[in-house]
Tab-separated table of C-alpha atoms in Angstrom:
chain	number	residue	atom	x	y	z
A	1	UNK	CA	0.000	0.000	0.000
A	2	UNK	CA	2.735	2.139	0.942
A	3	UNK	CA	5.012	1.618	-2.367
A	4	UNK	CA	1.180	2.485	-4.662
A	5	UNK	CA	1.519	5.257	-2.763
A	6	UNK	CA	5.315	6.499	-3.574
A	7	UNK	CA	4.526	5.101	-7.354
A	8	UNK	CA	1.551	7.448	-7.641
A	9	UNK	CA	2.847	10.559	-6.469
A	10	UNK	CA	6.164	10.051	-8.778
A	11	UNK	CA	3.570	9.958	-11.935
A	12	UNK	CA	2.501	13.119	-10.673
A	13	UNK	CA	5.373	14.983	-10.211
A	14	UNK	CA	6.244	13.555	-13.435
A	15	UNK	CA	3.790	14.684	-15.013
A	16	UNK	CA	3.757	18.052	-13.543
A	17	UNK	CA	6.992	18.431	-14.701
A	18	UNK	CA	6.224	17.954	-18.023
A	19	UNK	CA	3.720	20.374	-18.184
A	20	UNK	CA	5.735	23.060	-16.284
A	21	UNK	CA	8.279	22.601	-19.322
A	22	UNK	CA	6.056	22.879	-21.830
A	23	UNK	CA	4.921	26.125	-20.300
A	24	UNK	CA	8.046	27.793	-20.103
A	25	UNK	CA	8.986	27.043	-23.653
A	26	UNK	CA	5.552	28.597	-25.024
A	27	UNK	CA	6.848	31.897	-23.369
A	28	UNK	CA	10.290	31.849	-25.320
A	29	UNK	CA	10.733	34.422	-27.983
A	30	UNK	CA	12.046	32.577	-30.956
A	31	UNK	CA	15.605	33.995	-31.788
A	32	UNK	CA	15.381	37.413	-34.607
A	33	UNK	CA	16.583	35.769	-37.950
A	34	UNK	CA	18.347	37.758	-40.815
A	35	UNK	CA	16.728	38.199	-44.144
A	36	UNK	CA	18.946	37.943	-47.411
A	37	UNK	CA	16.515	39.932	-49.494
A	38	UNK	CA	14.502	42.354	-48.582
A	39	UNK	CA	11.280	43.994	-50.647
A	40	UNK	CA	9.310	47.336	-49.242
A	41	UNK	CA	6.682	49.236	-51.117
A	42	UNK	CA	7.227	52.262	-48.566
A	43	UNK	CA	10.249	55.168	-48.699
A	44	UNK	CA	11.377	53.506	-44.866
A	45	UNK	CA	13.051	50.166	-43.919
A	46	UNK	CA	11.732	48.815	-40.798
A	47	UNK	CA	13.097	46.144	-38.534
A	48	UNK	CA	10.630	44.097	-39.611
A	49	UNK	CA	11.408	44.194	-43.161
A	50	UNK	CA	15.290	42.814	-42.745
A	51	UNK	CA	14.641	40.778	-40.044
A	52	UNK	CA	12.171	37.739	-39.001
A	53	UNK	CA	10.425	37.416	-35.270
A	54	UNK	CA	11.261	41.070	-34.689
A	55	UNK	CA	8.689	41.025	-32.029
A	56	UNK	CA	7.307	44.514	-30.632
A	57	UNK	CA	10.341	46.287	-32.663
A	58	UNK	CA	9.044	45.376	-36.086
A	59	UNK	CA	7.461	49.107	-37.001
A	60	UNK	CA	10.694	50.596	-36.270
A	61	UNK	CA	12.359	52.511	-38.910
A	62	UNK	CA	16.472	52.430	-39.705
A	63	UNK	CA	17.480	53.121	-43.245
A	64	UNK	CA	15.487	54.998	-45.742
A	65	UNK	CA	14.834	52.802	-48.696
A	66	UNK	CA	15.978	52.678	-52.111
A	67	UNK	CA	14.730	54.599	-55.515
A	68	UNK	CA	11.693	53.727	-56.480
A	69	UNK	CA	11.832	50.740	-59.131
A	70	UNK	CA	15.320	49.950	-57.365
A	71	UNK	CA	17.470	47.511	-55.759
A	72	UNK	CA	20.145	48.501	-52.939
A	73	UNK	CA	22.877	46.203	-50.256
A	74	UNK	CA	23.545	46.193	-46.722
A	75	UNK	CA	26.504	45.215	-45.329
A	76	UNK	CA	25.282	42.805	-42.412
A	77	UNK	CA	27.541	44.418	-39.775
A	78	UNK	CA	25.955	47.337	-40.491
A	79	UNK	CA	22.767	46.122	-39.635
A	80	UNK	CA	23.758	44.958	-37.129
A	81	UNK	CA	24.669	48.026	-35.242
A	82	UNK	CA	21.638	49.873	-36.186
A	83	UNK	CA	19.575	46.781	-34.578
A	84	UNK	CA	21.413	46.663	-31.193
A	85	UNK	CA	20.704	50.677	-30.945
A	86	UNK	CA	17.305	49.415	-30.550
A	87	UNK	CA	17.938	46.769	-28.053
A	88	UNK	CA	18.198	44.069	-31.077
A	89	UNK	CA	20.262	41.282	-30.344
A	90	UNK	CA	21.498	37.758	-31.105
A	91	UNK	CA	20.432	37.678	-34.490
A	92	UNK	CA	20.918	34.675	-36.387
A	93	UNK	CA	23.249	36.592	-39.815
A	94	UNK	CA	23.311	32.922	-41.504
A	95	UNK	CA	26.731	33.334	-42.399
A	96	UNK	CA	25.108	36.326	-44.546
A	97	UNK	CA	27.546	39.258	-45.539
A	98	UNK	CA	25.074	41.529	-47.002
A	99	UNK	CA	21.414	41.883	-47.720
A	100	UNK	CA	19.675	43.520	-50.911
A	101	UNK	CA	16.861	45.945	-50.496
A	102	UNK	CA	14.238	46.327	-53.043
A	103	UNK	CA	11.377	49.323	-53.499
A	104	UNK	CA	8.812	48.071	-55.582
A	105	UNK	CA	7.129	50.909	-57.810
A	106	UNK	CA	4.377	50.841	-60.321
A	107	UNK	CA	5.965	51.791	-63.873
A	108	UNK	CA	5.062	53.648	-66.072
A	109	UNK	CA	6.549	53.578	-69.795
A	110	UNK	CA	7.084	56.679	-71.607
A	111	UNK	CA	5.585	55.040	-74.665
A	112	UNK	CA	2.500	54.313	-72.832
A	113	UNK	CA	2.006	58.439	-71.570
A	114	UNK	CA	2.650	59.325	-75.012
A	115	UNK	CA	-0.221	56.921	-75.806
A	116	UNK	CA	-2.465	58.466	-73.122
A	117	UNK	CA	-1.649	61.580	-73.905
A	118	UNK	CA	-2.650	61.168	-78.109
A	119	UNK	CA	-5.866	59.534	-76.952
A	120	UNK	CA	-6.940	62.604	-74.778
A	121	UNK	CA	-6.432	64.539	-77.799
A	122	UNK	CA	-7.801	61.951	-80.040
A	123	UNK	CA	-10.722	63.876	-82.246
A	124	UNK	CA	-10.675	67.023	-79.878
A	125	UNK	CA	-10.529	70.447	-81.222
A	126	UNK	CA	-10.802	69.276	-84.925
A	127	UNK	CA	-7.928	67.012	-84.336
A	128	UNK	CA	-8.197	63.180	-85.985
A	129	UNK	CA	-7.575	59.910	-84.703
A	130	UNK	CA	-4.462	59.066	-81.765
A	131	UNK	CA	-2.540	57.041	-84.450
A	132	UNK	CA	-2.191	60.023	-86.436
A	133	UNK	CA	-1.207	62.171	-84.274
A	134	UNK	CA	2.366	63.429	-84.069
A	135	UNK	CA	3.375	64.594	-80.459
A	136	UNK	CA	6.724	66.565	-79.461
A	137	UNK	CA	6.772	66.889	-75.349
A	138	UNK	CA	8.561	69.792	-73.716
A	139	UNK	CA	10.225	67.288	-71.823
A	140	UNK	CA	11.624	63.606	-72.880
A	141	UNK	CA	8.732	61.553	-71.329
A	142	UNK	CA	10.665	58.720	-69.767
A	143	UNK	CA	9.409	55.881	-67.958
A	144	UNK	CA	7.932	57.345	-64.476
A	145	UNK	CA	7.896	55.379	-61.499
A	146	UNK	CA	5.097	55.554	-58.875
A	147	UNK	CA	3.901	54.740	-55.645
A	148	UNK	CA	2.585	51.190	-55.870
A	149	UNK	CA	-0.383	52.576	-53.947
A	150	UNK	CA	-1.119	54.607	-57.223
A	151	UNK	CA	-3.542	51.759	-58.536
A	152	UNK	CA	-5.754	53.442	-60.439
A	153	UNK	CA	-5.852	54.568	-64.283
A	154	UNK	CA	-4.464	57.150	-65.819
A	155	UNK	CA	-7.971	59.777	-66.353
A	156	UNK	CA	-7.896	63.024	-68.409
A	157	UNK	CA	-8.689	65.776	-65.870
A	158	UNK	CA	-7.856	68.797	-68.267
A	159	UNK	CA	-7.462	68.313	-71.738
A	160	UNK	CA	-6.400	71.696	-73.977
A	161	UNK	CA	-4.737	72.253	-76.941
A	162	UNK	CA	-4.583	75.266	-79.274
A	163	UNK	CA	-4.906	74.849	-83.051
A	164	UNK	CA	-3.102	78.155	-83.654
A	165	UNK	CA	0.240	77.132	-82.601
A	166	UNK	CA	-0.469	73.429	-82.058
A	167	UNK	CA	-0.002	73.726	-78.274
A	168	UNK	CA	-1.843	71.112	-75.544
A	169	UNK	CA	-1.716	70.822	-72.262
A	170	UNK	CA	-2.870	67.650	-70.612
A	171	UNK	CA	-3.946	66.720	-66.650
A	172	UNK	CA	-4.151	63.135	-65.574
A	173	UNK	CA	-5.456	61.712	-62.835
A	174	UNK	CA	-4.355	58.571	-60.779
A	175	UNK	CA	-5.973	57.518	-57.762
A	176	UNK	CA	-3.945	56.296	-54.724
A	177	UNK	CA	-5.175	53.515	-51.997
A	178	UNK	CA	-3.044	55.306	-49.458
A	179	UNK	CA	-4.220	59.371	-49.301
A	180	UNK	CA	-7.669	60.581	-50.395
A	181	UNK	CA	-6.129	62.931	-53.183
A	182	UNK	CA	-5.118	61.156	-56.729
A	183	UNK	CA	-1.565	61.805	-57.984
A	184	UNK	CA	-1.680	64.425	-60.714
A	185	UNK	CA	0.922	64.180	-64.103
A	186	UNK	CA	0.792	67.275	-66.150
A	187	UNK	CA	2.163	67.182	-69.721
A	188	UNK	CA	2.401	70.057	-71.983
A	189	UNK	CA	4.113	69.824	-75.487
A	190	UNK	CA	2.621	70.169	-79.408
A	191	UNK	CA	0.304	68.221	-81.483
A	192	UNK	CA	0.560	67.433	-85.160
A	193	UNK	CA	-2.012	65.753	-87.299
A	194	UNK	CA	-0.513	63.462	-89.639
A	195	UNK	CA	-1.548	61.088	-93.019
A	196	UNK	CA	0.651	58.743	-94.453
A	197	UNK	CA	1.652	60.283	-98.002
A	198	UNK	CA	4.136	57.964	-101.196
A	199	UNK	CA	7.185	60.794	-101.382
A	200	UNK	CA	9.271	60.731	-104.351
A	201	UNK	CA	12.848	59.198	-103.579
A	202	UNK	CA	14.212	61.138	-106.797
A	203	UNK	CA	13.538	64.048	-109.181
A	204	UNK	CA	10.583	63.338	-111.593
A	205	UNK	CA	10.482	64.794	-115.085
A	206	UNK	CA	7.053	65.681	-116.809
A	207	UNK	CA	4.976	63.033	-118.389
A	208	UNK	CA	7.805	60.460	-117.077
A	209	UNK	CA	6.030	57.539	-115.769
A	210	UNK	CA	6.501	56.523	-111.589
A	211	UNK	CA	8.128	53.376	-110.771
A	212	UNK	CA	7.924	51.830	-107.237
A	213	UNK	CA	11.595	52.464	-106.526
A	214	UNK	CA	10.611	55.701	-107.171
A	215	UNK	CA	7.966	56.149	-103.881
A	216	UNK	CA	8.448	55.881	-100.267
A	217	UNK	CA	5.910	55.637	-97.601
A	218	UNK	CA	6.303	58.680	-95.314
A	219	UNK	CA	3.825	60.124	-92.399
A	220	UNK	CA	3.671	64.333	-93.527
A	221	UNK	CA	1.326	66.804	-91.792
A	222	UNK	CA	-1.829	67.469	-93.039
A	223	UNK	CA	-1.694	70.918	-93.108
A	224	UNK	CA	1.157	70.326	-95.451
A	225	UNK	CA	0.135	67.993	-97.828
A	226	UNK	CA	-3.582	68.782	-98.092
A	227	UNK	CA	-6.712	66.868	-98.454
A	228	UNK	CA	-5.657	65.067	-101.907
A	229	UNK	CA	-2.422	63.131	-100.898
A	230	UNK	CA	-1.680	60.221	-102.842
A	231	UNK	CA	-1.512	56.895	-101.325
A	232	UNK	CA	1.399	54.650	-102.654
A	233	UNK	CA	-0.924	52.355	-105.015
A	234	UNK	CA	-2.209	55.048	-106.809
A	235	UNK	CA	0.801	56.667	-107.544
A	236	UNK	CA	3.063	53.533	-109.235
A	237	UNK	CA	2.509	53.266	-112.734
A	238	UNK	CA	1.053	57.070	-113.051
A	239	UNK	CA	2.225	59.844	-115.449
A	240	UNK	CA	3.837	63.185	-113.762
A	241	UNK	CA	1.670	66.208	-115.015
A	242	UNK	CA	4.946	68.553	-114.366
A	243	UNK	CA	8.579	67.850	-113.055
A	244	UNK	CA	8.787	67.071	-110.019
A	245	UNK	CA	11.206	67.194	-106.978
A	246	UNK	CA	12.682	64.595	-104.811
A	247	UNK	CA	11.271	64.352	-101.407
A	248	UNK	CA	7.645	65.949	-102.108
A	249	UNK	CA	4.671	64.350	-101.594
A	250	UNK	CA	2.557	63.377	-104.135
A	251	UNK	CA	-0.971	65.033	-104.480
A	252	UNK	CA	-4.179	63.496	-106.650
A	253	UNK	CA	-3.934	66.644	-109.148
A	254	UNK	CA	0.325	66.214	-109.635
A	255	UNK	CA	-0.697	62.403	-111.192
A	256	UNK	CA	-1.958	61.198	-114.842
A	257	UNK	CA	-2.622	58.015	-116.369
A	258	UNK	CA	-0.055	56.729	-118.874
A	259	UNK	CA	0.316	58.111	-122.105
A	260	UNK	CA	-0.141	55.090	-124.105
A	261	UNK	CA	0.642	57.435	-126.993
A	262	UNK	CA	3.211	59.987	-127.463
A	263	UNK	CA	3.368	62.977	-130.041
A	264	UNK	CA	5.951	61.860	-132.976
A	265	UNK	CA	5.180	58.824	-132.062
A	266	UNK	CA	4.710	56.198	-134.456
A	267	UNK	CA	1.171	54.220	-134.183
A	268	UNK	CA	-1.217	52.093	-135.245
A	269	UNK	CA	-4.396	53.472	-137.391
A	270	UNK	CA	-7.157	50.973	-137.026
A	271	UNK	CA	-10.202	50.895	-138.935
A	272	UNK	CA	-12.624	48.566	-137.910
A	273	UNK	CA	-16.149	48.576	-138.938
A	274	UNK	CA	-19.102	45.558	-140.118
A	275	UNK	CA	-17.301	43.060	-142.224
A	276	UNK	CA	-14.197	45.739	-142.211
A	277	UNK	CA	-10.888	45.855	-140.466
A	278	UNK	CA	-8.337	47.853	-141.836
A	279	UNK	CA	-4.434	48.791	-140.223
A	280	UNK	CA	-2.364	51.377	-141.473
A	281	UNK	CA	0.751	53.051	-140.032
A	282	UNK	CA	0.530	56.655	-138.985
A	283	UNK	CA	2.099	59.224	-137.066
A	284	UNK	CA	0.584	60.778	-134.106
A	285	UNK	CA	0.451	64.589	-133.810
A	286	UNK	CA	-0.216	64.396	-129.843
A	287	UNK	CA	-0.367	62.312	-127.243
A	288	UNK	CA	-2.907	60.765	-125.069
A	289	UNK	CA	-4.159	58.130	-122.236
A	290	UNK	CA	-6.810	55.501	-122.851
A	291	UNK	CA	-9.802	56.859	-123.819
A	292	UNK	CA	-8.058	60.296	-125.044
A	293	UNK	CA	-8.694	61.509	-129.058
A	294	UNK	CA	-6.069	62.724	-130.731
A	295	UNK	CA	-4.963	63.891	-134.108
A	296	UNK	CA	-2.866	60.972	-136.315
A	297	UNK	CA	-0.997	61.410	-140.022
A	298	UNK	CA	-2.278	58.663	-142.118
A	299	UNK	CA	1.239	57.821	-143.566
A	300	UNK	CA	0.120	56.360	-146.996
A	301	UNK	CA	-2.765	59.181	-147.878
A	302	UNK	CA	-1.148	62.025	-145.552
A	303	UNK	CA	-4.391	63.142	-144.588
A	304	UNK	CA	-5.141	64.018	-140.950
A	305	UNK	CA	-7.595	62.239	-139.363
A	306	UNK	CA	-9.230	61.500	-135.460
A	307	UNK	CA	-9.249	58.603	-133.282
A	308	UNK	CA	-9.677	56.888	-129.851
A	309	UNK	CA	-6.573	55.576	-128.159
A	310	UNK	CA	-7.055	52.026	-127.252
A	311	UNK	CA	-3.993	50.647	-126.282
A	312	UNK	CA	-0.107	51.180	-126.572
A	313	UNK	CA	0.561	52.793	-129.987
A	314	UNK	CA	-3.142	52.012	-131.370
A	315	UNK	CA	-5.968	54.562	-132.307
A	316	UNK	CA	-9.112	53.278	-133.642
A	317	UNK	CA	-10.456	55.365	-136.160
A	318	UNK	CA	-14.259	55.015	-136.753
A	319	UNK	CA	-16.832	56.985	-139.676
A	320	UNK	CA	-20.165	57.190	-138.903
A	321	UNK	CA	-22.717	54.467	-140.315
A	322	UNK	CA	-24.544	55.535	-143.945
A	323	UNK	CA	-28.020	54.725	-143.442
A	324	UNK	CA	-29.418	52.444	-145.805
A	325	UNK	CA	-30.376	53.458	-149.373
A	326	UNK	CA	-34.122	53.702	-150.130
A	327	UNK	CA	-34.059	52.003	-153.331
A	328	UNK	CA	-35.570	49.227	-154.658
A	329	UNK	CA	-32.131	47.186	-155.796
A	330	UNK	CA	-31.032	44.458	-152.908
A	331	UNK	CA	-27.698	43.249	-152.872
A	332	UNK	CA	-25.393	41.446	-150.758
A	333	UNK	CA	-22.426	43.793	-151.740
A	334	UNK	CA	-23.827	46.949	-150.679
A	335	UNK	CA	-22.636	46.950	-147.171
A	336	UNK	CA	-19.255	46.580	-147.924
A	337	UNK	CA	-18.894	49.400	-150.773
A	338	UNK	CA	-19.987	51.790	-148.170
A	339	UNK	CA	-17.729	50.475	-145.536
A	340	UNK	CA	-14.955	50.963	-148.059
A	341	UNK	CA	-15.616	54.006	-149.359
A	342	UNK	CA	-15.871	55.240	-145.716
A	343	UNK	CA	-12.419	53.948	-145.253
A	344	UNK	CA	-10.698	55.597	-148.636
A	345	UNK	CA	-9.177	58.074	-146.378
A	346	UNK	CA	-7.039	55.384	-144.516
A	347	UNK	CA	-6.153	53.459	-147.548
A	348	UNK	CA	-4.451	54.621	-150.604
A	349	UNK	CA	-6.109	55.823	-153.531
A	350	UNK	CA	-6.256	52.248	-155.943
A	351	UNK	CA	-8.307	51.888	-158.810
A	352	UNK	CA	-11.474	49.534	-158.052
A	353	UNK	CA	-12.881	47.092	-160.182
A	354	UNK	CA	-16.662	47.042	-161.309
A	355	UNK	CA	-18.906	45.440	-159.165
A	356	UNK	CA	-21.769	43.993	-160.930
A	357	UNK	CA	-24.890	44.455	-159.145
A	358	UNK	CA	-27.627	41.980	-159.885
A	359	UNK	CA	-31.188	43.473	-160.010
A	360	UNK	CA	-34.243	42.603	-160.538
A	361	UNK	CA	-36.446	44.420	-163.192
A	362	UNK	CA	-40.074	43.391	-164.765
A	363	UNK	CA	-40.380	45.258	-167.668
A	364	UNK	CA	-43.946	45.256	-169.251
A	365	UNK	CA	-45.231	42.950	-172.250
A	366	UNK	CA	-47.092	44.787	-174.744
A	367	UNK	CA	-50.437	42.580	-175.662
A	368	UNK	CA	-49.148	41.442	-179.836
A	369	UNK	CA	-51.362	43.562	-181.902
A	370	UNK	CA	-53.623	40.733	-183.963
């Protein structure tokens, strides 16, 4: 009875023991442990940030932090130091011998204002679409860093722009999680509406045909070029109507079609008609495009006549149809004489032969006298 007695009050101490233990380590303060990197969206690096289990010190600021958008080192011994001046110690360094600090930052790329800026302007104040728009900036707009807390868009607040002198002067807007006023970006600069215009790469003579060697694509203002600017496939393969310079752009009214026929030149007279089709050599007294009349020497007869160009070095010459002859005599033939005589001014003069016409004719039988 006794030794149940001494056996039961061990297990208690025992387990009181146990317990006691396991209360005291629940009040230990794990041991502060060194960070090798470090990341803070603020402009202050805390104890907190550099260091794990900081405990009641954690809000305390030592160091200033980096640039926005940037990474900086610590040398470990000199954190250290600035962590026993706040009754920091036995830090666990890990063997570390420095630690890198990085401030995060929302970015902003300069191509992306510029962007912003065109689409503020974008069909304001008789200004056309953001693509066209040309913009110089008073200042280089470089990418701009922010405050990750500014988390909202980038909102026109003040748009104005001057079509005198080009001039606008844009307000945005960005809203921030941390302070009740948005962030403000101001950007001031000109605006130039653009088109995209074929500019000549070399002189051009007049009536010399364009090439596609000749043209390059180009964005011009506007105001320069006008309303009638030529767009590369309508240029290539067109006639010049007067010489003209390299480097200009090309306007609607400077362009022609072809001459498919020049003056001197020698053509093809062709004389095409029922039944008929005639070709004779000439010599053209002007030029002209598809669709153009001009003025050929028939080379043979050396008479002048009119015709429609109709392709490279042809004009078809035409006469006007004879209406048909009220008469009573029907023949076959008759069609063709009168496309031929029609045609005596493209052909030599030549001696015809007789055409025998076959006619019909009932001549009256007088009744024999008995």
């Amino acid at each position: 009875m006794i030794v149940r007695s001494l056996l039961l009050a061990t297990a208690l101490l025992a387990a009181t023991s146990v317990a006691a233990i396991g209360q005291v380590r629940d009040d230990v303060i794990a041991a502060p442990v060194l960070r090798a990197s470090v990341t803070v969206s603020g402009d202050l690096v805390r104890i907190g940030d550099v260091i794990d289990n900081a405990g009641t010190a954690a809000q305390i600021a030592i160091y200033r932090a980096p640039d926005l958008g940037t990474t900086g080192s610590l040398r470990v011994a000199q954190v250290l130091t600035a962590l026993r001046a706040h009754q920091v110690i036995g830090v666990d360094t890990r063997d570390l011998k420095e630690i890198s600090i990085t401030r995060l930052a929302r970015t902003l790329e300069g191509k992306d204002i510029e962007l912003q800026v065109a689409r503020a302007l974008e069909r304001k104040h008789g200004l056309g679409d953001a693509a066209n728009l040309s913009l110089t900036f008073d200042r280089d707009v470089q990418d701009l860093r922010l405050e990750t807390s500014n988390s909202g868009a980038m909102q026109p607040a003040s748009v104005r722009y001057e079509p005198r002198n080009n001039r606008f002067d844009v307000t945005f807007e960005i809203a921030n999680d941390s302070v009740a006023a948005p962030t403000k970006l101001r950007f001031t600069g000109t605006a130039v509406e653009t088109v995209e215009a074929a500019v000549l790469a070399r002189g051009v003579e007049r009536n010399e045909v364009i090439k596609s060697s000749d043209v390059v694509i180009e964005r011009r203002p506007k105001a320069e070029v006008g309303g009638d600017v030529a767009p590369r496939d309508r240029a290539v393969g067109m006639q010049a109507r007067k010489q003209l310079r390299a480097g200009q752009a090309l306007k609607i009214a400077d362009l022609a079609k072809p001459d498919l026929v020049q003056r001197d030149q020698s053509v093809t007279l062709i004389y095409e008609s029922t039944g008929l089709y005639l070709t004779i050599r000439g010599k053209a007294l002007e030029g002209g495009t598809e669709g153009d009349v001009v003025s050929v020497m028939n080379l043979q007869s050396k008479r002048t006549v009119s015709g429609v160009v109709t392709g490279r070095g042809q004009v078809s010459v035409s006469t006007p149809r004879l209406p048909p002859a009220a008469s009573d005599t029907t023949s076959s033939l008759a069609p063709a004489a009168s496309s031929l005589a029609a045609a005596s001014s493209l052909a030599p003069a030549a001696s015809a032969a007789p055409v025998a016409v076959a006619t019909n004719s009932t001549s009256p039988v007088s009744p024999k006298a008995e």
